[in-house]
Amino acid sequence: MSVKKRWVIKLGTRVLSDNADCLSRPRIVDLMRQIAELKAQGYDVTLVSSGAVLAGWEHLGYPPRQHTLAEKQFLAAVGQSQLMSLYTQLGAIYQLKVAQTLLVRSDFSDRRRYLNARNTFEACFANGVIPVVNENDVVAIEEIKLGDNDNLGAQVASLVQADRLVLCSDIDGLYTAPPQQNPQATFIAEVPVIDERVYALAGDPVTGAGTGGMRTKIQAADIATRAGVEMWIVNGAQPDILLALMAQDQQLAPAPRGTRFLPQQERVLARKRWILSDTVMDGRLIVDTGAVQAVLHQGKSLLPAGILKVEGSFEKGQTVRVFDAENHELARGLIRYGHEELQRLAGHHSREIVNILGYTEGAEVMHRNDMVLFDKPASPKE
């Protein structure tokens, strides 16, 4: 592929269990086979995986369930290691390496933690590792829970700037009515806009093993498409469903059965608005001509060696402004170091960061993926 693509694939409990009371090893092997082919074709893949509670219940010999939050947290604590062990062992059949990533709502709302999470995902992609994401059920409480892994998948898709979010469920997609209750329900192949009429199509959850339903999937589509991410709902039991979606994405085959939700805006524009939404106006970095050339014309990140001066007060993860020596604003972006750290790093090579600070947040002080460039120099007063 000439252009690298990024997909987030959410795997529901009933998909991973093949509708049984235990995780299905053959099903997971088959999914890992398809993911290996996606990777071979140049796709960055993130898995958002349900199944930890079921894995814990299975591992403990199916004790009687109380269905309380405390019990769910306990079973998740037991099951997370079992689930990751399966992904590690079965992924190794196809030379796939995985990394566990547990998240809660505050990881997305807090700018510092958001940036830390993003850095972790970027490191996984750079090293060919598949992040396996789940909500941190062990410590999550009602006030901080994302609610379900459909919405978690949408948040992660926005975080990593995914091209596509794929929700693998036990249903083919969206219908005009719940097909289990209404045999006359009509399948909907594409949803251009999510409005109240679309939400009205959702029924109540009917699954016993999972926590989601069609409403949570529509909520996820709302989040994803507003962030510029295309979303699909497909039946994860369809043979080679991920490969069929890849063939469609590469325009090599018609779309498989599933519901496609169209993005409401370009990913880049959505990302720009997020970055620009909380700019620290007195936070300024003055950079030299080499940095100007690298950032504006070579598509590179901003390194500490190119910084001439640090102005204002700001913390890691906030948006600060970048100016050239003539006081023209060149860019704004999420900063990886606070102002006090940058005052010590300015003008130094990246390899000196650890010696100066005693730690490192990365070689770049502002990564190009976290930067909004201005087409023309803007007045610092604007």
C-alpha positions as a Markdown table, in Angstrom:
| # | Residue | x | y | z |
|---|---|---|---|---|
| 1 | Met | 0.0 | 0.0 | 0.0 |
| 2 | Ser | 1.3 | 3.5 | -0.8 |
| 3 | Val | -0.5 | 5.1 | 2.1 |
| 4 | Lys | -0.3 | 3.6 | 5.6 |
| 5 | Lys | -3.7 | 3.0 | 7.2 |
| 6 | Arg | -4.7 | 2.8 | 10.8 |
| 7 | Trp | -7.6 | 0.7 | 12.0 |
| 8 | Val | -9.1 | 0.1 | 15.4 |
| 9 | Ile | -10.9 | -3.2 | 15.7 |
| 10 | Lys | -13.3 | -3.8 | 18.6 |
| 11 | Leu | -13.9 | -7.5 | 19.5 |
| 12 | Gly | -17.1 | -8.2 | 21.5 |
| 13 | Thr | -17.3 | -10.9 | 24.1 |
| 14 | Arg | -19.8 | -13.0 | 22.1 |
| 15 | Val | -17.5 | -12.8 | 19.1 |
| 16 | Leu | -14.5 | -13.9 | 21.1 |
| 17 | Ser | -16.5 | -16.7 | 22.8 |
| 18 | Asp | -18.4 | -17.8 | 19.7 |
| 19 | Asn | -21.5 | -17.5 | 21.8 |
| 20 | Ala | -20.2 | -20.0 | 24.4 |
| 21 | Asp | -19.3 | -19.7 | 28.1 |
| 22 | Cys | -15.6 | -19.6 | 27.4 |
| 23 | Leu | -13.2 | -17.8 | 25.1 |
| 24 | Ser | -13.0 | -19.6 | 21.7 |
| 25 | Arg | -9.3 | -20.4 | 20.9 |
| 26 | Pro | -10.1 | -21.2 | 17.3 |
| 27 | Arg | -12.0 | -17.9 | 16.9 |
| 28 | Ile | -9.1 | -15.9 | 18.3 |
| 29 | Val | -6.6 | -17.8 | 16.1 |
| 30 | Asp | -8.7 | -17.0 | 13.0 |
| 31 | Leu | -8.9 | -13.3 | 14.0 |
| 32 | Met | -5.2 | -13.1 | 14.6 |
| 33 | Arg | -4.6 | -14.7 | 11.1 |
| 34 | Gln | -6.6 | -11.9 | 9.5 |
| 35 | Ile | -4.9 | -9.2 | 11.6 |
| 36 | Ala | -1.5 | -10.6 | 10.5 |
| 37 | Glu | -2.6 | -10.1 | 6.9 |
| 38 | Leu | -3.7 | -6.6 | 7.6 |
| 39 | Lys | -0.3 | -5.9 | 9.2 |
| 40 | Ala | 1.4 | -7.4 | 6.2 |
| 41 | Gln | -0.5 | -5.0 | 3.9 |
| 42 | Gly | 0.8 | -2.0 | 5.9 |
| 43 | Tyr | -2.1 | -1.4 | 8.3 |
| 44 | Asp | -1.5 | -0.3 | 11.9 |
| 45 | Val | -4.0 | -2.3 | 14.0 |
| 46 | Thr | -5.3 | -1.6 | 17.5 |
| 47 | Leu | -7.5 | -4.1 | 19.2 |
| 48 | Val | -10.1 | -3.0 | 21.7 |
| 49 | Ser | -11.0 | -6.3 | 23.4 |
| 50 | Ser | -13.8 | -7.4 | 25.6 |
| 51 | Gly | -13.7 | -10.7 | 27.3 |
| 52 | Ala | -11.7 | -10.2 | 30.5 |
| 53 | Val | -14.7 | -10.8 | 32.8 |
| 54 | Leu | -15.6 | -14.0 | 30.9 |
| 55 | Ala | -12.0 | -15.1 | 30.9 |
| 56 | Gly | -11.8 | -14.7 | 34.7 |
| 57 | Trp | -15.1 | -16.5 | 35.3 |
| 58 | Glu | -13.9 | -19.4 | 33.1 |
| 59 | His | -10.5 | -19.5 | 34.8 |
| 60 | Leu | -12.1 | -19.7 | 38.3 |
| 61 | Gly | -14.4 | -22.6 | 37.2 |
| 62 | Tyr | -17.6 | -20.7 | 36.7 |
| 63 | Pro | -18.6 | -19.7 | 40.3 |
| 64 | Pro | -22.2 | -18.4 | 40.8 |
| 65 | Arg | -22.5 | -14.9 | 39.5 |
| 66 | Gln | -23.7 | -11.9 | 41.7 |
| 67 | His | -23.5 | -9.4 | 38.8 |
| 68 | Thr | -22.2 | -6.6 | 41.0 |
| 69 | Leu | -19.6 | -4.0 | 40.1 |
| 70 | Ala | -17.2 | -5.4 | 42.7 |
| 71 | Glu | -17.6 | -8.9 | 41.3 |
| 72 | Lys | -17.0 | -7.6 | 37.8 |
| 73 | Gln | -13.8 | -5.8 | 38.9 |
| 74 | Phe | -12.6 | -9.0 | 40.6 |
| 75 | Leu | -13.3 | -11.2 | 37.6 |
| 76 | Ala | -11.6 | -8.7 | 35.3 |
| 77 | Ala | -8.6 | -8.7 | 37.6 |
| 78 | Val | -8.3 | -12.4 | 37.2 |
| 79 | Gly | -9.3 | -12.5 | 33.5 |
| 80 | Gln | -7.0 | -9.7 | 32.2 |
| 81 | Ser | -3.9 | -11.8 | 32.5 |
| 82 | Gln | -5.7 | -14.8 | 31.0 |
| 83 | Leu | -7.0 | -12.7 | 28.0 |
| 84 | Met | -3.5 | -11.3 | 27.3 |
| 85 | Ser | -1.9 | -14.7 | 27.6 |
| 86 | Leu | -4.2 | -15.9 | 24.9 |
| 87 | Tyr | -3.5 | -13.0 | 22.6 |
| 88 | Thr | 0.3 | -13.4 | 23.2 |
| 89 | Gln | 0.3 | -17.2 | 22.6 |
| 90 | Leu | -2.1 | -17.3 | 19.7 |
| 91 | Gly | -0.7 | -14.1 | 18.1 |
| 92 | Ala | 2.8 | -15.7 | 18.1 |
| 93 | Ile | 1.5 | -18.3 | 15.6 |
| 94 | Tyr | 1.6 | -15.4 | 13.1 |
| 95 | Gln | 4.6 | -13.6 | 14.5 |
| 96 | Leu | 2.4 | -10.9 | 16.1 |
| 97 | Lys | 3.5 | -9.2 | 19.3 |
| 98 | Val | 0.9 | -7.5 | 21.6 |
| 99 | Ala | 0.9 | -4.9 | 24.3 |
| 100 | Gln | -1.7 | -4.5 | 27.1 |
| 101 | Thr | -3.2 | -1.0 | 27.4 |
| 102 | Leu | -5.8 | -0.3 | 30.1 |
| 103 | Leu | -7.7 | 3.0 | 30.0 |
| 104 | Val | -10.4 | 4.9 | 31.8 |
| 105 | Arg | -12.3 | 8.0 | 30.9 |
| 106 | Ser | -9.9 | 10.4 | 32.6 |
| 107 | Asp | -7.1 | 9.2 | 30.3 |
| 108 | Phe | -9.0 | 10.9 | 27.5 |
| 109 | Ser | -10.1 | 14.1 | 29.3 |
| 110 | Asp | -6.8 | 14.9 | 31.0 |
| 111 | Arg | -4.4 | 16.5 | 28.4 |
| 112 | Arg | -1.3 | 15.1 | 30.1 |
| 113 | Arg | -2.6 | 11.6 | 30.3 |
| 114 | Tyr | -4.0 | 11.8 | 26.8 |
| 115 | Leu | -0.6 | 12.7 | 25.5 |
| 116 | Asn | 1.0 | 9.9 | 27.5 |
| 117 | Ala | -1.4 | 7.4 | 26.1 |
| 118 | Arg | -0.9 | 8.7 | 22.6 |
| 119 | Asn | 2.8 | 8.4 | 22.9 |
| 120 | Thr | 2.4 | 4.7 | 24.0 |
| 121 | Phe | 0.3 | 3.9 | 21.0 |
| 122 | Glu | 2.7 | 5.6 | 18.6 |
| 123 | Ala | 5.6 | 3.6 | 20.1 |
| 124 | Cys | 3.7 | 0.4 | 19.6 |
| 125 | Phe | 3.0 | 1.3 | 15.9 |
| 126 | Ala | 6.6 | 2.3 | 15.4 |
| 127 | Asn | 7.8 | -1.1 | 16.7 |
| 128 | Gly | 5.2 | -3.2 | 15.0 |
| 129 | Val | 3.4 | -4.1 | 18.2 |
| 130 | Ile | -0.4 | -4.4 | 18.4 |
| 131 | Pro | -2.0 | -2.5 | 21.3 |
| 132 | Val | -4.7 | -4.6 | 23.0 |
| 133 | Val | -7.0 | -2.1 | 24.8 |
| 134 | Asn | -9.6 | -2.6 | 27.5 |
| 135 | Glu | -11.2 | -0.4 | 30.1 |
| 136 | Asn | -9.5 | -0.7 | 33.4 |
| 137 | Asp | -12.4 | -2.5 | 35.1 |
| 138 | Val | -10.2 | -3.3 | 38.1 |
| 139 | Val | -10.1 | 0.3 | 39.2 |
| 140 | Ala | -13.0 | 1.9 | 37.3 |
| 141 | Ile | -16.1 | 3.1 | 39.1 |
| 142 | Glu | -19.3 | 4.4 | 37.7 |
| 143 | Glu | -18.2 | 8.0 | 37.7 |
| 144 | Ile | -15.1 | 7.3 | 35.5 |
| 145 | Lys | -16.2 | 4.3 | 33.4 |
| 146 | Leu | -16.4 | 4.8 | 29.7 |
| 147 | Gly | -19.5 | 2.5 | 29.9 |
| 148 | Asp | -18.7 | -0.1 | 27.3 |
| 149 | Asn | -16.0 | -1.1 | 24.8 |
| 150 | Asp | -17.9 | 0.3 | 21.9 |
| 151 | Asn | -17.5 | 3.8 | 23.2 |
| 152 | Leu | -13.9 | 2.9 | 24.3 |
| 153 | Gly | -13.2 | 1.9 | 20.7 |
| 154 | Ala | -14.5 | 5.2 | 19.4 |
| 155 | Gln | -12.4 | 7.2 | 21.9 |
| 156 | Val | -9.3 | 5.2 | 21.0 |
| 157 | Ala | -10.0 | 5.6 | 17.3 |
| 158 | Ser | -10.0 | 9.4 | 17.8 |
| 159 | Leu | -6.9 | 9.2 | 20.0 |
| 160 | Val | -4.8 | 7.4 | 17.4 |
| 161 | Gln | -6.3 | 9.2 | 14.4 |
| 162 | Ala | -7.6 | 6.0 | 12.9 |
| 163 | Asp | -9.0 | 5.8 | 9.4 |
| 164 | Arg | -11.5 | 3.2 | 10.4 |
| 165 | Leu | -13.2 | 1.8 | 13.5 |
| 166 | Val | -14.6 | -1.8 | 13.0 |
| 167 | Leu | -17.0 | -3.1 | 15.7 |
| 168 | Cys | -17.1 | -6.8 | 15.4 |
| 169 | Ser | -20.4 | -8.0 | 17.0 |
| 170 | Asp | -22.8 | -10.9 | 16.8 |
| 171 | Ile | -25.1 | -9.0 | 14.4 |
| 172 | Asp | -24.6 | -8.0 | 10.8 |
| 173 | Gly | -25.2 | -4.3 | 11.4 |
| 174 | Leu | -28.0 | -1.8 | 11.9 |
| 175 | Tyr | -31.6 | -2.7 | 11.0 |
| 176 | Thr | -34.8 | -0.6 | 10.9 |
| 177 | Ala | -35.9 | -2.6 | 14.0 |
| 178 | Pro | -34.3 | -5.3 | 16.2 |
| 179 | Pro | -34.2 | -8.3 | 13.9 |
| 180 | Gln | -34.5 | -10.7 | 16.8 |
| 181 | Gln | -37.9 | -9.2 | 17.6 |
| 182 | Asn | -39.1 | -8.2 | 14.2 |
| 183 | Pro | -38.6 | -10.6 | 11.2 |
| 184 | Gln | -39.6 | -7.8 | 8.8 |
| 185 | Ala | -36.8 | -5.5 | 9.9 |
| 186 | Thr | -34.8 | -4.1 | 6.9 |
| 187 | Phe | -31.0 | -4.1 | 6.9 |
| 188 | Ile | -29.3 | -0.6 | 6.6 |
| 189 | Ala | -26.0 | -0.8 | 4.6 |
| 190 | Glu | -24.9 | 2.9 | 5.1 |
| 191 | Val | -25.7 | 5.7 | 7.5 |
| 192 | Pro | -24.5 | 9.1 | 6.1 |
| 193 | Val | -25.6 | 11.2 | 9.2 |
| 194 | Ile | -26.4 | 10.2 | 12.8 |
| 195 | Asp | -29.5 | 11.9 | 14.1 |
| 196 | Glu | -32.4 | 11.1 | 16.4 |
| 197 | Arg | -34.0 | 8.9 | 13.7 |
| 198 | Val | -30.9 | 6.7 | 13.7 |
| 199 | Tyr | -30.9 | 6.5 | 17.5 |
| 200 | Ala | -34.6 | 5.5 | 17.4 |
| 201 | Leu | -33.7 | 2.4 | 15.5 |
| 202 | Ala | -31.7 | 1.0 | 18.4 |
| 203 | Gly | -33.2 | -1.6 | 20.6 |
| 204 | Asp | -32.2 | -2.8 | 24.1 |
| 205 | Pro | -29.2 | -5.1 | 24.6 |
| 206 | Val | -30.1 | -8.7 | 24.0 |
| 207 | Thr | -26.7 | -10.3 | 24.8 |
| 208 | Gly | -26.0 | -12.0 | 28.0 |
| 209 | Ala | -22.2 | -12.2 | 28.0 |
| 210 | Gly | -21.5 | -8.6 | 26.9 |
| 211 | Thr | -22.6 | -5.2 | 28.1 |
| 212 | Gly | -23.3 | -3.5 | 24.8 |
| 213 | Gly | -26.2 | -3.1 | 22.5 |
| 214 | Met | -27.1 | -1.3 | 19.3 |
| 215 | Arg | -27.5 | 2.0 | 21.1 |
| 216 | Thr | -24.0 | 1.9 | 22.4 |
| 217 | Lys | -22.8 | 1.2 | 18.9 |
| 218 | Ile | -24.6 | 4.2 | 17.5 |
| 219 | Gln | -23.1 | 6.3 | 20.3 |
| 220 | Ala | -19.7 | 5.0 | 19.3 |
| 221 | Ala | -20.4 | 5.9 | 15.7 |
| 222 | Asp | -21.5 | 9.4 | 16.8 |
| 223 | Ile | -18.1 | 9.9 | 18.6 |
| 224 | Ala | -16.0 | 8.3 | 15.8 |
| 225 | Thr | -17.6 | 10.0 | 12.8 |
| 226 | Arg | -17.5 | 13.5 | 14.5 |
| 227 | Ala | -13.7 | 12.8 | 14.9 |
| 228 | Gly | -13.5 | 12.1 | 11.2 |
| 229 | Val | -13.3 | 8.3 | 11.6 |
| 230 | Glu | -15.3 | 5.9 | 9.3 |
| 231 | Met | -17.0 | 3.2 | 11.3 |
| 232 | Trp | -18.4 | -0.2 | 10.4 |
| 233 | Ile | -20.6 | -2.7 | 12.4 |
| 234 | Val | -20.0 | -6.2 | 11.1 |
| 235 | Asn | -20.6 | -9.8 | 12.3 |
| 236 | Gly | -17.3 | -11.0 | 13.6 |
| 237 | Ala | -18.3 | -14.6 | 12.8 |
| 238 | Gln | -18.4 | -13.9 | 9.1 |
| 239 | Pro | -15.6 | -15.8 | 7.4 |
| 240 | Asp | -12.6 | -13.5 | 6.7 |
| 241 | Ile | -14.6 | -10.4 | 7.5 |
| 242 | Leu | -11.6 | -8.3 | 8.3 |
| 243 | Leu | -9.9 | -9.3 | 5.0 |
| 244 | Ala | -13.2 | -8.5 | 3.1 |
| 245 | Leu | -13.2 | -5.1 | 4.7 |
| 246 | Met | -9.5 | -4.6 | 3.7 |
| 247 | Ala | -10.3 | -5.6 | 0.1 |
| 248 | Gln | -13.2 | -3.1 | 0.0 |
| 249 | Asp | -10.9 | -0.4 | 1.5 |
| 250 | Gln | -8.4 | -1.1 | -1.3 |
| 251 | Gln | -11.2 | -1.0 | -3.9 |
| 252 | Leu | -10.5 | -4.6 | -4.8 |
| 253 | Ala | -13.9 | -6.0 | -3.9 |
| 254 | Pro | -17.4 | -4.8 | -3.1 |
| 255 | Ala | -18.3 | -4.1 | 0.5 |
| 256 | Pro | -19.1 | -7.1 | 2.7 |
| 257 | Arg | -22.3 | -7.2 | 4.7 |
| 258 | Gly | -22.2 | -4.6 | 7.4 |
| 259 | Thr | -23.3 | -1.1 | 8.2 |
| 260 | Arg | -21.0 | 1.8 | 7.3 |
| 261 | Phe | -21.2 | 5.1 | 9.1 |
| 262 | Leu | -19.6 | 7.9 | 7.1 |
| 263 | Pro | -17.2 | 10.4 | 8.8 |
| 264 | Gln | -18.7 | 13.8 | 9.3 |
| 265 | Gln | -15.5 | 15.7 | 8.8 |
| 266 | Glu | -11.9 | 15.1 | 7.7 |
| 267 | Arg | -9.7 | 13.6 | 10.4 |
| 268 | Val | -7.1 | 16.3 | 10.1 |
| 269 | Leu | -9.7 | 19.0 | 10.6 |
| 270 | Ala | -11.1 | 17.3 | 13.6 |
| 271 | Arg | -7.6 | 16.9 | 15.1 |
| 272 | Lys | -6.8 | 20.6 | 14.4 |
| 273 | Arg | -9.8 | 21.8 | 16.2 |
| 274 | Trp | -9.0 | 19.6 | 19.2 |
| 275 | Ile | -5.4 | 20.9 | 19.4 |
| 276 | Leu | -6.4 | 24.5 | 18.9 |
| 277 | Ser | -9.3 | 24.4 | 21.5 |
| 278 | Asp | -7.1 | 25.0 | 24.5 |
| 279 | Thr | -4.1 | 27.1 | 23.4 |
| 280 | Val | -2.0 | 28.7 | 26.1 |
| 281 | Met | -1.7 | 32.1 | 24.5 |
| 282 | Asp | 1.4 | 33.2 | 26.5 |
| 283 | Gly | 3.1 | 29.9 | 25.8 |
| 284 | Arg | 5.6 | 30.6 | 23.0 |
| 285 | Leu | 8.6 | 28.8 | 21.5 |
| 286 | Ile | 11.0 | 30.9 | 19.4 |
| 287 | Val | 12.8 | 28.6 | 16.9 |
| 288 | Asp | 15.7 | 29.0 | 14.6 |
| 289 | Thr | 15.8 | 28.9 | 10.8 |
| 290 | Gly | 16.7 | 25.2 | 10.7 |
| 291 | Ala | 13.7 | 24.3 | 12.8 |
| 292 | Val | 11.4 | 26.4 | 10.6 |
| 293 | Gln | 12.7 | 24.6 | 7.5 |
| 294 | Ala | 12.3 | 21.2 | 9.2 |
| 295 | Val | 8.8 | 21.8 | 10.5 |
| 296 | Leu | 7.2 | 23.7 | 7.7 |
| 297 | His | 8.8 | 22.2 | 4.6 |
| 298 | Gln | 10.2 | 18.8 | 5.6 |
| 299 | Gly | 7.3 | 17.4 | 7.7 |
| 300 | Lys | 9.5 | 16.9 | 10.8 |
| 301 | Ser | 8.8 | 17.2 | 14.5 |
| 302 | Leu | 10.2 | 20.0 | 16.6 |
| 303 | Leu | 13.4 | 19.1 | 18.5 |
| 304 | Pro | 14.9 | 20.9 | 21.4 |
| 305 | Ala | 18.0 | 21.9 | 19.4 |
| 306 | Gly | 16.0 | 24.2 | 17.3 |
| 307 | Ile | 14.5 | 26.2 | 20.2 |
| 308 | Leu | 16.0 | 29.7 | 20.7 |
| 309 | Lys | 13.8 | 30.9 | 23.5 |
| 310 | Val | 10.9 | 29.7 | 25.8 |
| 311 | Glu | 8.3 | 32.2 | 26.9 |
| 312 | Gly | 5.3 | 31.9 | 29.2 |
| 313 | Ser | 4.1 | 29.2 | 31.6 |
| 314 | Phe | 2.7 | 25.9 | 30.4 |
| 315 | Glu | 2.5 | 22.3 | 31.4 |
| 316 | Lys | 3.2 | 19.1 | 29.4 |
| 317 | Gly | 0.3 | 18.2 | 27.2 |
| 318 | Gln | -1.0 | 21.8 | 26.7 |
| 319 | Thr | -1.1 | 23.6 | 23.3 |
| 320 | Val | 1.6 | 26.2 | 22.8 |
| 321 | Arg | 2.6 | 28.4 | 19.9 |
| 322 | Val | 5.7 | 28.3 | 17.8 |
| 323 | Phe | 7.3 | 31.4 | 16.2 |
| 324 | Asp | 10.2 | 32.2 | 14.0 |
| 325 | Ala | 12.9 | 34.8 | 14.9 |
| 326 | Glu | 10.8 | 37.4 | 13.0 |
| 327 | Asn | 7.8 | 36.9 | 15.3 |
| 328 | His | 5.7 | 35.1 | 12.7 |
| 329 | Glu | 3.5 | 32.3 | 14.2 |
| 330 | Leu | 4.3 | 29.1 | 12.4 |
| 331 | Ala | 2.4 | 26.4 | 14.3 |
| 332 | Arg | 0.6 | 25.3 | 17.4 |
| 333 | Gly | 0.8 | 21.9 | 19.0 |
| 334 | Leu | 0.8 | 19.7 | 22.1 |
| 335 | Ile | 4.0 | 20.1 | 24.0 |
| 336 | Arg | 5.7 | 17.1 | 25.5 |
| 337 | Tyr | 7.7 | 19.1 | 28.2 |
| 338 | Gly | 6.7 | 21.9 | 30.5 |
| 339 | His | 8.2 | 25.3 | 30.3 |
| 340 | Glu | 10.7 | 24.8 | 33.1 |
| 341 | Glu | 12.0 | 21.6 | 31.4 |
| 342 | Leu | 12.2 | 23.3 | 28.0 |
| 343 | Gln | 14.2 | 26.3 | 29.3 |
| 344 | Arg | 16.8 | 23.7 | 30.3 |
| 345 | Leu | 16.6 | 21.8 | 27.0 |
| 346 | Ala | 16.5 | 24.7 | 24.6 |
| 347 | Gly | 19.4 | 24.5 | 22.1 |
| 348 | His | 20.5 | 21.1 | 23.2 |
| 349 | His | 20.6 | 17.9 | 21.2 |
| 350 | Ser | 17.9 | 15.3 | 21.9 |
| 351 | Arg | 20.5 | 12.8 | 23.1 |
| 352 | Glu | 21.3 | 15.1 | 25.9 |
| 353 | Ile | 17.8 | 15.1 | 27.4 |
| 354 | Val | 18.4 | 12.3 | 29.9 |
| 355 | Asn | 21.6 | 13.8 | 31.1 |
| 356 | Ile | 19.9 | 17.2 | 31.6 |
| 357 | Leu | 16.6 | 16.2 | 33.1 |
| 358 | Gly | 17.4 | 12.7 | 34.4 |
| 359 | Tyr | 14.6 | 11.3 | 32.3 |
| 360 | Thr | 13.0 | 11.7 | 28.8 |
| 361 | Glu | 9.6 | 12.1 | 27.4 |
| 362 | Gly | 10.9 | 11.5 | 23.9 |
| 363 | Ala | 13.3 | 13.0 | 21.5 |
| 364 | Glu | 10.7 | 15.4 | 20.1 |
| 365 | Val | 9.4 | 18.3 | 22.2 |
| 366 | Met | 6.4 | 18.6 | 19.8 |
| 367 | His | 5.6 | 15.7 | 17.5 |
| 368 | Arg | 4.5 | 16.5 | 13.9 |
| 369 | Asn | 1.3 | 14.5 | 14.5 |
| 370 | Asp | 0.4 | 16.8 | 17.4 |
| 371 | Met | 1.0 | 20.0 | 15.4 |
| 372 | Val | -1.2 | 22.4 | 13.4 |
| 373 | Leu | 0.8 | 24.3 | 10.8 |
| 374 | Phe | -0.2 | 27.7 | 9.4 |
| 375 | Asp | -0.2 | 28.0 | 5.6 |
| 376 | Lys | 0.9 | 31.6 | 6.0 |
| 377 | Pro | 2.7 | 33.4 | 8.8 |
| 378 | Ala | 0.2 | 34.7 | 11.2 |
| 379 | Ser | 0.5 | 37.8 | 13.3 |
| 380 | Pro | 1.2 | 36.9 | 17.0 |
| 381 | Lys | -1.6 | 39.3 | 17.9 |
| 382 | Glu | -4.2 | 37.1 | 16.1 |
